[in-house]
PDB file of C-alpha atoms in Angstrom:
ATOM      1  CA  GLY A  29     164.794  47.238 -79.430  1.00  0.00           C
ATOM      2  CA  LEU A  30     166.084  44.953 -82.193  1.00  0.00           C
ATOM      3  CA  TRP A  31     168.298  43.102 -79.711  1.00  0.00           C
ATOM      4  CA  GLN A  32     165.377  42.562 -77.320  1.00  0.00           C
ATOM      5  CA  LEU A  33     163.247  41.356 -80.233  1.00  0.00           C
ATOM      6  CA  ARG A  34     165.816  38.707 -81.109  1.00  0.00           C
ATOM      7  CA  ARG A  35     165.912  37.550 -77.479  1.00  0.00           C
ATOM      8  CA  ALA A  36     162.151  37.481 -76.971  1.00  0.00           C
ATOM      9  CA  VAL A  37     161.205  35.936 -80.322  1.00  0.00           C
ATOM     10  CA  PRO A  38     164.170  33.880 -81.604  1.00  0.00           C
ATOM     11  CA  ARG A  39     162.137  32.588 -84.568  1.00  0.00           C
ATOM     12  CA  PHE A  40     161.403  36.098 -85.848  1.00  0.00           C
ATOM     13  CA  ARG A  41     162.520  36.700 -89.423  1.00  0.00           C
ATOM     14  CA  TRP A  42     162.328  39.846 -91.529  1.00  0.00           C
ATOM     15  CA  GLU A  43     160.039  39.693 -94.552  1.00  0.00           C
ATOM     16  CA  THR A  44     160.488  41.494 -97.833  1.00  0.00           C
ATOM     17  CA  PRO A  45     158.846  44.929 -98.118  1.00  0.00           C
ATOM     18  CA  ARG A  46     156.369  43.509-100.629  1.00  0.00           C
ATOM     19  CA  ARG A  47     155.158  40.776 -98.273  1.00  0.00           C
ATOM     20  CA  SER A  48     155.148  43.150 -95.319  1.00  0.00           C
ATOM     21  CA  ALA A  49     152.923  45.581 -97.230  1.00  0.00           C
ATOM     22  CA  ALA A  50     150.055  43.148 -96.818  1.00  0.00           C
ATOM     23  CA  HIS A  51     149.870  44.203 -93.165  1.00  0.00           C
ATOM     24  CA  LEU A  52     149.919  47.937 -93.898  1.00  0.00           C
ATOM     25  CA  ARG A  53     146.151  48.395 -93.768  1.00  0.00           C
ATOM     26  CA  GLU A  54     145.925  46.570 -90.439  1.00  0.00           C
ATOM     27  CA  ALA A  55     148.767  48.631 -88.982  1.00  0.00           C
ATOM     28  CA  VAL A  56     147.207  51.914 -90.109  1.00  0.00           C
ATOM     29  CA  ARG A  57     143.778  50.889 -88.810  1.00  0.00           C
ATOM     30  CA  PHE A  58     145.284  50.251 -85.375  1.00  0.00           C
ATOM     31  CA  GLY A  59     148.002  52.902 -85.249  1.00  0.00           C
ATOM     32  CA  GLY A  60     146.281  55.732 -87.116  1.00  0.00           C
ATOM     33  CA  PRO A  61     143.675  56.450 -84.409  1.00  0.00           C
ATOM     34  CA  MET A  62     146.426  56.257 -81.775  1.00  0.00           C
ATOM     35  CA  GLN A  63     148.345  59.004 -83.561  1.00  0.00           C
ATOM     36  CA  LEU A  64     145.188  61.123 -83.744  1.00  0.00           C
ATOM     37  CA  THR A  65     144.658  60.540 -80.021  1.00  0.00           C
ATOM     38  CA  ASN A  66     148.193  61.716 -79.266  1.00  0.00           C
ATOM     39  CA  LEU A  67     147.708  64.810 -81.420  1.00  0.00           C
ATOM     40  CA  PHE A  68     144.413  65.752 -79.746  1.00  0.00           C
ATOM     41  CA  ALA A  69     145.888  65.089 -76.285  1.00  0.00           C
ATOM     42  CA  VAL A  70     148.809  67.462 -76.873  1.00  0.00           C
ATOM     43  CA  LEU A  71     146.534  70.168 -78.260  1.00  0.00           C
ATOM     44  CA  HIS A  72     144.074  69.688 -75.395  1.00  0.00           C
ATOM     45  CA  ILE A  73     146.651  70.323 -72.683  1.00  0.00           C
ATOM     46  CA  GLN A  74     148.729  72.998 -74.460  1.00  0.00           C
ATOM     47  CA  PHE A  75     146.593  75.222 -76.670  1.00  0.00           C
ATOM     48  CA  ASP A  76     145.124  77.310 -73.812  1.00  0.00           C
ATOM     49  CA  LYS A  77     148.577  78.896 -73.525  1.00  0.00           C
ATOM     50  CA  PHE A  78     148.198  80.328 -77.031  1.00  0.00           C
ATOM     51  CA  LEU A  79     144.688  81.595 -76.303  1.00  0.00           C
ATOM     52  CA  LEU A  80     145.793  83.183 -73.011  1.00  0.00           C
ATOM     53  CA  ALA A  81     148.632  84.965 -74.798  1.00  0.00           C
ATOM     54  CA  ARG A  82     146.266  86.111 -77.550  1.00  0.00           C
ATOM     55  CA  PHE A  83     143.210  87.170 -75.518  1.00  0.00           C
ATOM     56  CA  VAL A  84     144.698  88.135 -72.122  1.00  0.00           C
ATOM     57  CA  ALA A  85     148.468  88.707 -71.991  1.00  0.00           C
ATOM     58  CA  LEU A  86     151.662  86.757 -72.461  1.00  0.00           C
ATOM     59  CA  ALA A  87     152.266  86.995 -68.708  1.00  0.00           C
ATOM     60  CA  ALA A  88     149.067  84.986 -68.104  1.00  0.00           C
ATOM     61  CA  VAL A  89     150.766  81.932 -69.620  1.00  0.00           C
ATOM     62  CA  THR A  90     153.290  81.732 -66.748  1.00  0.00           C
ATOM     63  CA  PRO A  91     150.917  80.679 -63.932  1.00  0.00           C
ATOM     64  CA  TYR A  92     149.226  78.187 -66.251  1.00  0.00           C
ATOM     65  CA  GLU A  93     152.577  76.642 -67.135  1.00  0.00           C
ATOM     66  CA  LEU A  94     153.638  76.523 -63.471  1.00  0.00           C
ATOM     67  CA  GLY A  95     150.430  74.709 -62.610  1.00  0.00           C
ATOM     68  CA  LEU A  96     150.787  72.328 -65.544  1.00  0.00           C
ATOM     69  CA  ARG A  97     154.335  71.323 -64.624  1.00  0.00           C
ATOM     70  CA  VAL A  98     153.416  70.382 -61.070  1.00  0.00           C
ATOM     71  CA  VAL A  99     150.220  68.536 -61.973  1.00  0.00           C
ATOM     72  CA  THR A 100     152.025  66.577 -64.698  1.00  0.00           C
ATOM     73  CA  ALA A 101     154.584  65.368 -62.155  1.00  0.00           C
ATOM     74  CA  ALA A 102     151.866  64.576 -59.601  1.00  0.00           C
ATOM     75  CA  ALA A 103     149.945  62.492 -62.150  1.00  0.00           C
ATOM     76  CA  ALA A 104     152.937  60.315 -63.059  1.00  0.00           C
ATOM     77  CA  PRO A 105     152.556  57.619 -60.325  1.00  0.00           C
ATOM     78  CA  ALA A 106     148.991  56.813 -61.376  1.00  0.00           C
ATOM     79  CA  GLN A 107     149.940  56.855 -65.070  1.00  0.00           C
ATOM     80  CA  LEU A 108     152.642  54.247 -64.446  1.00  0.00           C
ATOM     81  CA  LEU A 109     150.061  51.801 -63.089  1.00  0.00           C
ATOM     82  CA  VAL A 110     148.089  51.940 -66.337  1.00  0.00           C
ATOM     83  CA  VAL A 111     150.988  50.504 -68.360  1.00  0.00           C
ATOM     84  CA  ALA A 112     150.523  47.056 -66.794  1.00  0.00           C
ATOM     85  CA  VAL A 113     146.915  46.828 -68.009  1.00  0.00           C
ATOM     86  CA  LEU A 114     147.615  46.686 -71.758  1.00  0.00           C
ATOM     87  CA  PRO A 115     149.215  43.212 -72.072  1.00  0.00           C
ATOM     88  CA  ALA A 116     146.709  41.714 -69.640  1.00  0.00           C
ATOM     89  CA  ALA A 117     143.771  43.202 -71.570  1.00  0.00           C
ATOM     90  CA  ALA A 118     145.157  41.939 -74.879  1.00  0.00           C
ATOM     91  CA  ALA A 119     145.654  38.422 -73.498  1.00  0.00           C
ATOM     92  CA  LEU A 120     142.143  38.260 -72.013  1.00  0.00           C
ATOM     93  CA  HIS A 121     140.608  39.544 -75.245  1.00  0.00           C
ATOM     94  CA  ALA A 122     142.512  36.964 -77.294  1.00  0.00           C
ATOM     95  CA  ALA A 123     141.249  34.245 -74.959  1.00  0.00           C
ATOM     96  CA  GLU A 124     137.695  35.648 -75.235  1.00  0.00           C
ATOM     97  CA  SER A 125     137.536  35.980 -71.436  1.00  0.00           C
ATOM     98  CA  HIS A 126     135.059  38.863 -71.497  1.00  0.00           C
ATOM     99  CA  GLY A 127     134.055  38.549 -67.855  1.00  0.00           C
ATOM    100  CA  LEU A 128     137.669  38.647 -66.704  1.00  0.00           C
ATOM    101  CA  LEU A 129     138.307  41.646 -68.958  1.00  0.00           C
ATOM    102  CA  ARG A 130     135.494  43.527 -67.238  1.00  0.00           C
ATOM    103  CA  GLU A 131     136.903  42.505 -63.859  1.00  0.00           C
ATOM    104  CA  LEU A 132     140.358  43.696 -64.910  1.00  0.00           C
ATOM    105  CA  HIS A 133     138.949  47.111 -65.837  1.00  0.00           C
ATOM    106  CA  THR A 134     137.117  47.455 -62.520  1.00  0.00           C
ATOM    107  CA  ARG A 135     140.046  46.351 -60.371  1.00  0.00           C
ATOM    108  CA  ALA A 136     142.713  48.326 -62.232  1.00  0.00           C
ATOM    109  CA  ARG A 137     140.634  51.508 -62.255  1.00  0.00           C
ATOM    110  CA  ARG A 138     140.299  51.325 -58.472  1.00  0.00           C
ATOM    111  CA  TYR A 139     144.072  51.218 -58.061  1.00  0.00           C
ATOM    112  CA  VAL A 140     144.603  54.049 -60.533  1.00  0.00           C
ATOM    113  CA  LEU A 141     141.901  56.172 -58.886  1.00  0.00           C
ATOM    114  CA  ALA A 142     143.339  55.504 -55.425  1.00  0.00           C
ATOM    115  CA  VAL A 143     146.837  56.662 -56.361  1.00  0.00           C
ATOM    116  CA  GLY A 144     145.611  59.487 -58.585  1.00  0.00           C
ATOM    117  CA  VAL A 145     143.187  60.849 -55.985  1.00  0.00           C
ATOM    118  CA  ALA A 146     145.894  60.739 -53.308  1.00  0.00           C
ATOM    119  CA  THR A 147     148.327  62.843 -55.341  1.00  0.00           C
ATOM    120  CA  MET A 148     145.703  65.283 -56.631  1.00  0.00           C
ATOM    121  CA  ALA A 149     144.253  65.789 -53.139  1.00  0.00           C
ATOM    122  CA  ALA A 150     147.706  66.646 -51.822  1.00  0.00           C
ATOM    123  CA  VAL A 151     148.389  69.323 -54.425  1.00  0.00           C
ATOM    124  CA  LEU A 152     144.846  70.726 -54.172  1.00  0.00           C
ATOM    125  CA  GLY A 153     145.283  71.523 -50.505  1.00  0.00           C
ATOM    126  CA  SER A 154     148.919  72.573 -50.503  1.00  0.00           C
ATOM    127  CA  ALA A 155     149.103  74.504 -53.795  1.00  0.00           C
ATOM    128  CA  SER A 156     149.811  77.898 -52.210  1.00  0.00           C
ATOM    129  CA  ARG A 157     152.434  76.501 -49.859  1.00  0.00           C
ATOM    130  CA  LEU A 158     154.101  74.586 -52.659  1.00  0.00           C
ATOM    131  CA  TYR A 159     154.763  77.697 -54.746  1.00  0.00           C
ATOM    132  CA  THR A 160     155.848  79.691 -51.702  1.00  0.00           C
ATOM    133  CA  VAL A 161     158.493  77.069 -50.952  1.00  0.00           C
ATOM    134  CA  TRP A 162     159.474  76.645 -54.596  1.00  0.00           C
ATOM    135  CA  ILE A 163     159.663  80.210 -55.940  1.00  0.00           C
ATOM    136  CA  GLY A 164     158.703  82.475 -53.030  1.00  0.00           C
ATOM    137  CA  PRO A 165     155.498  84.250 -51.955  1.00  0.00           C
ATOM    138  CA  GLY A 166     153.056  86.059 -54.207  1.00  0.00           C
ATOM    139  CA  HIS A 167     151.902  83.488 -56.770  1.00  0.00           C
ATOM    140  CA  PRO A 168     148.158  83.072 -56.208  1.00  0.00           C
ATOM    141  CA  ASP A 169     147.449  82.603 -59.932  1.00  0.00           C
ATOM    142  CA  ALA A 170     149.870  79.679 -60.111  1.00  0.00           C
ATOM    143  CA  ALA A 171     148.152  78.069 -57.121  1.00  0.00           C
ATOM    144  CA  LEU A 172     144.771  78.644 -58.771  1.00  0.00           C
ATOM    145  CA  ALA A 173     146.024  77.068 -62.009  1.00  0.00           C
ATOM    146  CA  LEU A 174     147.386  74.077 -60.130  1.00  0.00           C
ATOM    147  CA  ARG A 175     144.090  73.487 -58.330  1.00  0.00           C
ATOM    148  CA  GLY A 176     142.032  73.796 -61.492  1.00  0.00           C
ATOM    149  CA  LEU A 177     144.326  71.524 -63.495  1.00  0.00           C
ATOM    150  CA  ALA A 178     144.500  69.000 -60.636  1.00  0.00           C
ATOM    151  CA  LEU A 179     140.713  68.677 -60.700  1.00  0.00           C
ATOM    152  CA  ALA A 180     140.722  68.374 -64.489  1.00  0.00           C
ATOM    153  CA  VAL A 181     143.445  65.705 -64.482  1.00  0.00           C
ATOM    154  CA  GLY A 182     141.743  63.909 -61.596  1.00  0.00           C
ATOM    155  CA  VAL A 183     138.717  63.393 -63.841  1.00  0.00           C
ATOM    156  CA  THR A 184     140.857  61.645 -66.446  1.00  0.00           C
ATOM    157  CA  PHE A 185     141.843  58.920 -63.976  1.00  0.00           C
ATOM    158  CA  THR A 186     138.340  57.502 -64.436  1.00  0.00           C
ATOM    159  CA  THR A 187     139.059  56.868 -68.129  1.00  0.00           C
ATOM    160  CA  ASN A 188     142.764  55.948 -68.294  1.00  0.00           C
ATOM    161  CA  VAL A 189     142.233  52.242 -67.715  1.00  0.00           C
ATOM    162  CA  GLY A 190     139.346  52.147 -70.188  1.00  0.00           C
ATOM    163  CA  ALA A 191     141.508  53.797 -72.856  1.00  0.00           C
ATOM    164  CA  THR A 192     144.186  51.164 -72.280  1.00  0.00           C
ATOM    165  CA  VAL A 193     141.637  48.336 -72.442  1.00  0.00           C
ATOM    166  CA  VAL A 194     140.340  49.496 -75.835  1.00  0.00           C
ATOM    167  CA  ARG A 195     143.907  49.471 -77.114  1.00  0.00           C
ATOM    168  CA  GLY A 196     144.297  45.940 -75.830  1.00  0.00           C
ATOM    169  CA  VAL A 197     141.187  44.779 -77.684  1.00  0.00           C
ATOM    170  CA  GLY A 198     142.208  46.592 -80.868  1.00  0.00           C
ATOM    171  CA  ARG A 199     139.537  49.340 -80.740  1.00  0.00           C
ATOM    172  CA  THR A 200     141.817  52.363 -80.844  1.00  0.00           C
ATOM    173  CA  ASP A 201     139.077  54.203 -82.754  1.00  0.00           C
ATOM    174  CA  LEU A 202     137.110  54.536 -79.488  1.00  0.00           C
ATOM    175  CA  GLU A 203     140.058  56.266 -77.858  1.00  0.00           C
ATOM    176  CA  ALA A 204     140.368  58.648 -80.791  1.00  0.00           C
ATOM    177  CA  TRP A 205     136.670  59.568 -80.572  1.00  0.00           C
ATOM    178  CA  PHE A 206     137.116  60.347 -76.877  1.00  0.00           C
ATOM    179  CA  ALA A 207     140.175  62.550 -77.499  1.00  0.00           C
ATOM    180  CA  ALA A 208     138.449  64.370 -80.371  1.00  0.00           C
ATOM    181  CA  THR A 209     135.339  65.036 -78.253  1.00  0.00           C
ATOM    182  CA  VAL A 210     137.365  66.418 -75.353  1.00  0.00           C
ATOM    183  CA  PHE A 211     139.363  68.693 -77.654  1.00  0.00           C
ATOM    184  CA  ALA A 212     136.291  69.996 -79.496  1.00  0.00           C
ATOM    185  CA  VAL A 213     134.446  70.840 -76.270  1.00  0.00           C
ATOM    186  CA  HIS A 214     137.559  72.382 -74.754  1.00  0.00           C
ATOM    187  CA  LEU A 215     138.263  74.535 -77.810  1.00  0.00           C
ATOM    188  CA  GLY A 216     134.715  75.848 -77.994  1.00  0.00           C
ATOM    189  CA  LEU A 217     134.533  76.701 -74.282  1.00  0.00           C
ATOM    190  CA  SER A 218     137.988  78.286 -74.213  1.00  0.00           C
ATOM    191  CA  ILE A 219     137.247  80.600 -77.139  1.00  0.00           C
ATOM    192  CA  VAL A 220     134.149  81.812 -75.292  1.00  0.00           C
ATOM    193  CA  LEU A 221     135.424  81.919 -71.693  1.00  0.00           C
ATOM    194  CA  ILE A 222     139.074  83.012 -71.905  1.00  0.00           C
ATOM    195  CA  PRO A 223     138.383  86.484 -73.389  1.00  0.00           C
ATOM    196  CA  ILE A 224     135.887  87.084 -70.552  1.00  0.00           C
ATOM    197  CA  TYR A 225     137.435  85.398 -67.505  1.00  0.00           C
ATOM    198  CA  GLY A 226     141.086  84.958 -68.467  1.00  0.00           C
ATOM    199  CA  LEU A 227     142.904  82.213 -66.570  1.00  0.00           C
ATOM    200  CA  LYS A 228     139.759  81.198 -64.692  1.00  0.00           C
ATOM    201  CA  GLY A 229     137.981  80.736 -68.009  1.00  0.00           C
ATOM    202  CA  ALA A 230     140.742  78.432 -69.252  1.00  0.00           C
ATOM    203  CA  LEU A 231     140.519  76.296 -66.107  1.00  0.00           C
ATOM    204  CA  ILE A 232     136.724  76.080 -66.302  1.00  0.00           C
ATOM    205  CA  ALA A 233     136.964  75.065 -69.964  1.00  0.00           C
ATOM    206  CA  ILE A 234     139.456  72.241 -69.462  1.00  0.00           C
ATOM    207  CA  LEU A 235     137.614  70.902 -66.403  1.00  0.00           C
ATOM    208  CA  ALA A 236     134.228  70.940 -68.153  1.00  0.00           C
ATOM    209  CA  ALA A 237     135.706  69.338 -71.279  1.00  0.00           C
ATOM    210  CA  ASN A 238     137.276  66.538 -69.239  1.00  0.00           C
ATOM    211  CA  VAL A 239     134.031  65.850 -67.369  1.00  0.00           C
ATOM    212  CA  ILE A 240     131.983  65.720 -70.575  1.00  0.00           C
ATOM    213  CA  GLY A 241     134.647  63.695 -72.381  1.00  0.00           C
ATOM    214  CA  ALA A 242     135.000  61.226 -69.513  1.00  0.00           C
ATOM    215  CA  ALA A 243     131.256  60.592 -69.402  1.00  0.00           C
ATOM    216  CA  PHE A 244     131.183  60.073 -73.172  1.00  0.00           C
ATOM    217  CA  SER A 245     134.228  57.799 -73.080  1.00  0.00           C
ATOM    218  CA  LEU A 246     132.861  55.574 -70.317  1.00  0.00           C
ATOM    219  CA  TRP A 247     129.468  55.339 -72.032  1.00  0.00           C
ATOM    220  CA  LEU A 248     131.160  54.438 -75.315  1.00  0.00           C
ATOM    221  CA  LEU A 249     133.383  51.850 -73.624  1.00  0.00           C
ATOM    222  CA  ALA A 250     130.472  50.132 -71.875  1.00  0.00           C
ATOM    223  CA  THR A 251     128.294  50.202 -75.001  1.00  0.00           C
ATOM    224  CA  ARG A 252     130.883  48.784 -77.395  1.00  0.00           C
ATOM    225  CA  LEU A 253     132.090  46.055 -75.027  1.00  0.00           C
ATOM    226  CA  GLY A 254     128.613  45.093 -73.845  1.00  0.00           C
ATOM    227  CA  TRP A 255     129.107  46.069 -70.182  1.00  0.00           C
ATOM    228  CA  ALA A 256     126.480  47.481 -67.852  1.00  0.00           C
ATOM    229  CA  ARG A 257     126.664  51.256 -68.259  1.00  0.00           C
ATOM    230  CA  ALA A 258     125.607  52.354 -64.770  1.00  0.00           C
ATOM    231  CA  PRO A 259     128.514  50.778 -62.804  1.00  0.00           C
ATOM    232  CA  VAL A 260     131.086  51.958 -65.345  1.00  0.00           C
ATOM    233  CA  LEU A 261     129.749  55.525 -65.272  1.00  0.00           C
ATOM    234  CA  LEU A 262     128.840  55.929 -61.607  1.00  0.00           C
ATOM    235  CA  GLU A 263     131.521  54.044 -59.682  1.00  0.00           C
ATOM    236  CA  PRO A 264     134.038  56.959 -59.776  1.00  0.00           C
ATOM    237  CA  LEU A 265     131.397  59.307 -58.287  1.00  0.00           C
ATOM    238  CA  GLY A 266     131.318  57.439 -54.965  1.00  0.00           C
ATOM    239  CA  ILE A 267     134.292  56.697 -52.746  1.00  0.00           C
ATOM    240  CA  PRO A 268     136.942  58.285 -55.055  1.00  0.00           C
ATOM    241  CA  LEU A 269     135.123  61.630 -55.068  1.00  0.00           C
ATOM    242  CA  LEU A 270     134.689  61.530 -51.287  1.00  0.00           C
ATOM    243  CA  ALA A 271     138.357  60.610 -50.850  1.00  0.00           C
ATOM    244  CA  LEU A 272     139.405  63.542 -53.027  1.00  0.00           C
ATOM    245  CA  ALA A 273     137.363  65.959 -50.914  1.00  0.00           C
ATOM    246  CA  VAL A 274     138.626  64.564 -47.608  1.00  0.00           C
ATOM    247  CA  GLY A 275     142.234  64.404 -48.793  1.00  0.00           C
ATOM    248  CA  ALA A 276     142.165  67.986 -50.083  1.00  0.00           C
ATOM    249  CA  ALA A 277     140.585  69.200 -46.823  1.00  0.00           C
ATOM    250  CA  VAL A 278     143.222  67.440 -44.701  1.00  0.00           C
ATOM    251  CA  SER A 279     146.002  68.816 -46.912  1.00  0.00           C
ATOM    252  CA  LEU A 280     144.569  72.327 -46.684  1.00  0.00           C
ATOM    253  CA  ALA A 281     144.237  72.054 -42.890  1.00  0.00           C
ATOM    254  CA  LEU A 282     147.863  70.959 -42.572  1.00  0.00           C
ATOM    255  CA  ASP A 283     148.892  73.839 -44.814  1.00  0.00           C
TER     256      ASP A 283
END
């Protein structure tokens, strides 16, 4: 990293710790919410394992973990597309090109949704076959976990680009509010549903939390950046949702 820094910015010079401390507040204001977001994100995706072990049985964690591993791999292609948005969003914000920033969000989200929906549709339809090929027959709970988590992760593709845009414009606090909301809703629902419905309760909780959190995140994004709320909120409910249903049906038919 230091070598690349010297190549990219030859005029860069290290300051003394005292002079650098002047930027501490700015760094914490930007980076602090990002660290909170990372913390909430890890808890959001992992803590159901602890509740399943506590309220159901330790064995109930296995199908959840099998589903999580596959859906994490399936989500990777769409996640890679999001990386390219950050520098573009930062440059457009610095240039005060607000219309182009809105266009960037719309265009990038369509690409992310297209790739994300394609991968999630495939695993939704072929979940049972996938585990039969991987570890043999007799794993219906793992297939159920994969389908539930695929739907939950599919919802997040509507917000990934928005979360990257707010980082680019320096509003990491909006991302932290989104992550905190999702975690709070998820925790409350899981505590209620897992003791009653077990694995199904965990899947319902994470899906509901992601839907509520996504709606809140998109509303917050549009409000803070002065965009029309309706297109930002409703666009993912059209063609992407239809494509997910059709893709899952085709995958299931082939299975």
